Amino acid sequence: MQEGEDPSQWWEPLRAVEERAVTEGASWLRYVTEVQHAVSEYLLHYGEQRVEVLGVEATYAMEVAWTGRTWPVTRSADLVVRAPGGAVRIVDHKFVGRLNDRTVSRYRLDGQFLDYALIGAREWGAAFDGAFLNLIEWPSKAGATPKMKQLQAPSAPAAVESRKAQLVYTHAQRSKIERAGVDLWNYPKRLNEQVCNGPYGLCAGADLCAWGKVAATNLPD
Ligand code: SF4
């Protein structure tokens, strides 16, 4: 409707979930009921919200520069909206195992949100109202109701201010390691239980870090 088109040319959300799952096959079909449940709950919570959609999976780029070199930084935003009154918000959706204050504070120093703060200020100036979290707690029991919460991501002004410098030094450090010809198997690793096995599970590279080359398949020697 916002684009002046007839919305009836698309399926309603619940039907769209089914149609897409049919296209994708069995691995999607098994989740149709749960996803429809989550979508219905979402509509109950937020179906009356009226915002102007400025972008969906919109990509933004900025550059960081140091001693004559520049590096690109790109971020994709789930959703960018203009709220009634004109405030522009970048909205990021997070499915979480448990929704509480700690869940929210986890994102305060997340580079993704620091970059959103920089990109939003550059793109929309004073109209930028910050990054918002759209949190959905996936219930542990089948059929239970998902919890939902939308709120502004906690602010971290000092971290935002120093973000570009942090990125630059990280890039510069990486370039230095590259130039030194370090064996990639010895590339500095995080090796931290919070990072290697975080809220999204075990890092895909964990076996490579734990076992080295014997865990590698289809990789050059
Ligand atoms: S397991 Fe993953 S996060 Fe941890 S050090 Fe290895 S590559 Fe980095």
mmCIF file with all atom_site columns, N, CA, C and O in Angstrom, residues 19-36:
data_model
loop_
_atom_site.group_PDB
_atom_site.id
_atom_site.type_symbol
_atom_site.label_atom_id
_atom_site.label_alt_id
_atom_site.label_comp_id
_atom_site.label_asym_id
_atom_site.label_entity_id
_atom_site.label_seq_id
_atom_site.pdbx_PDB_ins_code
_atom_site.Cartn_x
_atom_site.Cartn_y
_atom_site.Cartn_z
_atom_site.occupancy
_atom_site.B_iso_or_equiv
_atom_site.pdbx_formal_charge
_atom_site.auth_seq_id
_atom_site.auth_comp_id
_atom_site.auth_asym_id
_atom_site.auth_atom_id
_atom_site.pdbx_PDB_model_num
ATOM 1  N N  . GLU A 1 19 ? 3.256  -21.481 1.952  1.00 0.00 ? 19 GLU A N  1
ATOM 2  C CA . GLU A 1 19 ? 3.675  -21.583 0.549  1.00 0.00 ? 19 GLU A CA 1
ATOM 3  C C  . GLU A 1 19 ? 5.198  -21.680 0.432  1.00 0.00 ? 19 GLU A C  1
ATOM 4  O O  . GLU A 1 19 ? 5.727  -22.447 -0.356 1.00 0.00 ? 19 GLU A O  1
ATOM 5  N N  . ARG A 1 20 ? 5.865  -20.871 1.234  1.00 0.00 ? 20 ARG A N  1
ATOM 6  C CA . ARG A 1 20 ? 7.330  -20.898 1.174  1.00 0.00 ? 20 ARG A CA 1
ATOM 7  C C  . ARG A 1 20 ? 7.864  -22.253 1.652  1.00 0.00 ? 20 ARG A C  1
ATOM 8  O O  . ARG A 1 20 ? 8.798  -22.808 1.079  1.00 0.00 ? 20 ARG A O  1
ATOM 9  N N  . ALA A 1 21 ? 7.232  -22.781 2.712  1.00 0.00 ? 21 ALA A N  1
ATOM 10 C CA . ALA A 1 21 ? 7.678  -24.072 3.248  1.00 0.00 ? 21 ALA A CA 1
ATOM 11 C C  . ALA A 1 21 ? 7.473  -25.178 2.218  1.00 0.00 ? 21 ALA A C  1
ATOM 12 O O  . ALA A 1 21 ? 8.318  -26.071 2.077  1.00 0.00 ? 21 ALA A O  1
ATOM 13 N N  . VAL A 1 22 ? 6.372  -25.112 1.483  1.00 0.00 ? 22 VAL A N  1
ATOM 14 C CA . VAL A 1 22 ? 6.124  -26.123 0.441  1.00 0.00 ? 22 VAL A CA 1
ATOM 15 C C  . VAL A 1 22 ? 7.243  -26.060 -0.593 1.00 0.00 ? 22 VAL A C  1
ATOM 16 O O  . VAL A 1 22 ? 7.768  -27.072 -1.058 1.00 0.00 ? 22 VAL A O  1
ATOM 17 N N  . THR A 1 23 ? 7.632  -24.861 -0.943 1.00 0.00 ? 23 THR A N  1
ATOM 18 C CA . THR A 1 23 ? 8.702  -24.697 -1.928 1.00 0.00 ? 23 THR A CA 1
ATOM 19 C C  . THR A 1 23 ? 10.026 -25.250 -1.405 1.00 0.00 ? 23 THR A C  1
ATOM 20 O O  . THR A 1 23 ? 10.794 -25.872 -2.131 1.00 0.00 ? 23 THR A O  1
ATOM 21 N N  . GLU A 1 24 ? 10.288 -25.016 -0.113 1.00 0.00 ? 24 GLU A N  1
ATOM 22 C CA . GLU A 1 24 ? 11.588 -25.392 0.443  1.00 0.00 ? 24 GLU A CA 1
ATOM 23 C C  . GLU A 1 24 ? 11.683 -26.870 0.809  1.00 0.00 ? 24 GLU A C  1
ATOM 24 O O  . GLU A 1 24 ? 12.777 -27.423 0.842  1.00 0.00 ? 24 GLU A O  1
ATOM 25 N N  . GLY A 1 25 ? 10.539 -27.490 1.142  1.00 0.00 ? 25 GLY A N  1
ATOM 26 C CA . GLY A 1 25 ? 10.576 -28.920 1.421  1.00 0.00 ? 25 GLY A CA 1
ATOM 27 C C  . GLY A 1 25 ? 10.478 -29.276 2.899  1.00 0.00 ? 25 GLY A C  1
ATOM 28 O O  . GLY A 1 25 ? 10.161 -28.448 3.754  1.00 0.00 ? 25 GLY A O  1
ATOM 29 N N  . ALA A 1 26 ? 10.786 -30.561 3.184  1.00 0.00 ? 26 ALA A N  1
ATOM 30 C CA . ALA A 1 26 ? 10.504 -31.143 4.504  1.00 0.00 ? 26 ALA A CA 1
ATOM 31 C C  . ALA A 1 26 ? 11.174 -30.390 5.652  1.00 0.00 ? 26 ALA A C  1
ATOM 32 O O  . ALA A 1 26 ? 10.594 -30.259 6.731  1.00 0.00 ? 26 ALA A O  1
ATOM 33 N N  . SER A 1 27 ? 12.398 -29.916 5.447  1.00 0.00 ? 27 SER A N  1
ATOM 34 C CA . SER A 1 27 ? 13.115 -29.285 6.555  1.00 0.00 ? 27 SER A CA 1
ATOM 35 C C  . SER A 1 27 ? 12.407 -28.001 7.010  1.00 0.00 ? 27 SER A C  1
ATOM 36 O O  . SER A 1 27 ? 12.577 -27.573 8.147  1.00 0.00 ? 27 SER A O  1
ATOM 37 N N  . TRP A 1 28 ? 11.642 -27.394 6.122  1.00 0.00 ? 28 TRP A N  1
ATOM 38 C CA . TRP A 1 28 ? 10.878 -26.196 6.502  1.00 0.00 ? 28 TRP A CA 1
ATOM 39 C C  . TRP A 1 28 ? 9.473  -26.575 6.981  1.00 0.00 ? 28 TRP A C  1
ATOM 40 O O  . TRP A 1 28 ? 8.943  -25.965 7.896  1.00 0.00 ? 28 TRP A O  1
ATOM 41 N N  . LEU A 1 29 ? 8.882  -27.587 6.321  1.00 0.00 ? 29 LEU A N  1
ATOM 42 C CA . LEU A 1 29 ? 7.480  -27.929 6.624  1.00 0.00 ? 29 LEU A CA 1
ATOM 43 C C  . LEU A 1 29 ? 7.286  -28.278 8.098  1.00 0.00 ? 29 LEU A C  1
ATOM 44 O O  . LEU A 1 29 ? 6.267  -27.970 8.691  1.00 0.00 ? 29 LEU A O  1
ATOM 45 N N  . ARG A 1 30 ? 8.288  -28.916 8.712  1.00 0.00 ? 30 ARG A N  1
ATOM 46 C CA . ARG A 1 30 ? 8.112  -29.342 10.107 1.00 0.00 ? 30 ARG A CA 1
ATOM 47 C C  . ARG A 1 30 ? 7.964  -28.157 11.058 1.00 0.00 ? 30 ARG A C  1
ATOM 48 O O  . ARG A 1 30 ? 7.513  -28.305 12.175 1.00 0.00 ? 30 ARG A O  1
ATOM 49 N N  . TYR A 1 31 ? 8.355  -26.963 10.624 1.00 0.00 ? 31 TYR A N  1
ATOM 50 C CA . TYR A 1 31 ? 8.267  -25.800 11.517 1.00 0.00 ? 31 TYR A CA 1
ATOM 51 C C  . TYR A 1 31 ? 7.088  -24.879 11.218 1.00 0.00 ? 31 TYR A C  1
ATOM 52 O O  . TYR A 1 31 ? 6.941  -23.836 11.846 1.00 0.00 ? 31 TYR A O  1
ATOM 53 N N  . VAL A 1 32 ? 6.284  -25.252 10.221 1.00 0.00 ? 32 VAL A N  1
ATOM 54 C CA . VAL A 1 32 ? 5.226  -24.337 9.777  1.00 0.00 ? 32 VAL A CA 1
ATOM 55 C C  . VAL A 1 32 ? 4.306  -23.917 10.925 1.00 0.00 ? 32 VAL A C  1
ATOM 56 O O  . VAL A 1 32 ? 4.022  -22.733 11.123 1.00 0.00 ? 32 VAL A O  1
ATOM 57 N N  . THR A 1 33 ? 3.840  -24.891 11.712 1.00 0.00 ? 33 THR A N  1
ATOM 58 C CA . THR A 1 33 ? 2.883  -24.565 12.775 1.00 0.00 ? 33 THR A CA 1
ATOM 59 C C  . THR A 1 33 ? 3.492  -23.604 13.787 1.00 0.00 ? 33 THR A C  1
ATOM 60 O O  . THR A 1 33 ? 2.863  -22.615 14.182 1.00 0.00 ? 33 THR A O  1
ATOM 61 N N  . GLU A 1 34 ? 4.733  -23.899 14.199 1.00 0.00 ? 34 GLU A N  1
ATOM 62 C CA . GLU A 1 34 ? 5.384  -23.027 15.181 1.00 0.00 ? 34 GLU A CA 1
ATOM 63 C C  . GLU A 1 34 ? 5.607  -21.618 14.635 1.00 0.00 ? 34 GLU A C  1
ATOM 64 O O  . GLU A 1 34 ? 5.407  -20.625 15.327 1.00 0.00 ? 34 GLU A O  1
ATOM 65 N N  . VAL A 1 35 ? 6.018  -21.552 13.386 1.00 0.00 ? 35 VAL A N  1
ATOM 66 C CA . VAL A 1 35 ? 6.284  -20.236 12.798 1.00 0.00 ? 35 VAL A CA 1
ATOM 67 C C  . VAL A 1 35 ? 4.972  -19.454 12.659 1.00 0.00 ? 35 VAL A C  1
ATOM 68 O O  . VAL A 1 35 ? 4.909  -18.254 12.973 1.00 0.00 ? 35 VAL A O  1
ATOM 69 N N  . GLN A 1 36 ? 3.923  -20.146 12.250 1.00 0.00 ? 36 GLN A N  1
ATOM 70 C CA . GLN A 1 36 ? 2.627  -19.459 12.137 1.00 0.00 ? 36 GLN A CA 1
ATOM 71 C C  . GLN A 1 36 ? 2.156  -18.966 13.505 1.00 0.00 ? 36 GLN A C  1
ATOM 72 O O  . GLN A 1 36 ? 1.600  -17.875 13.624 1.00 0.00 ? 36 GLN A O  1
#
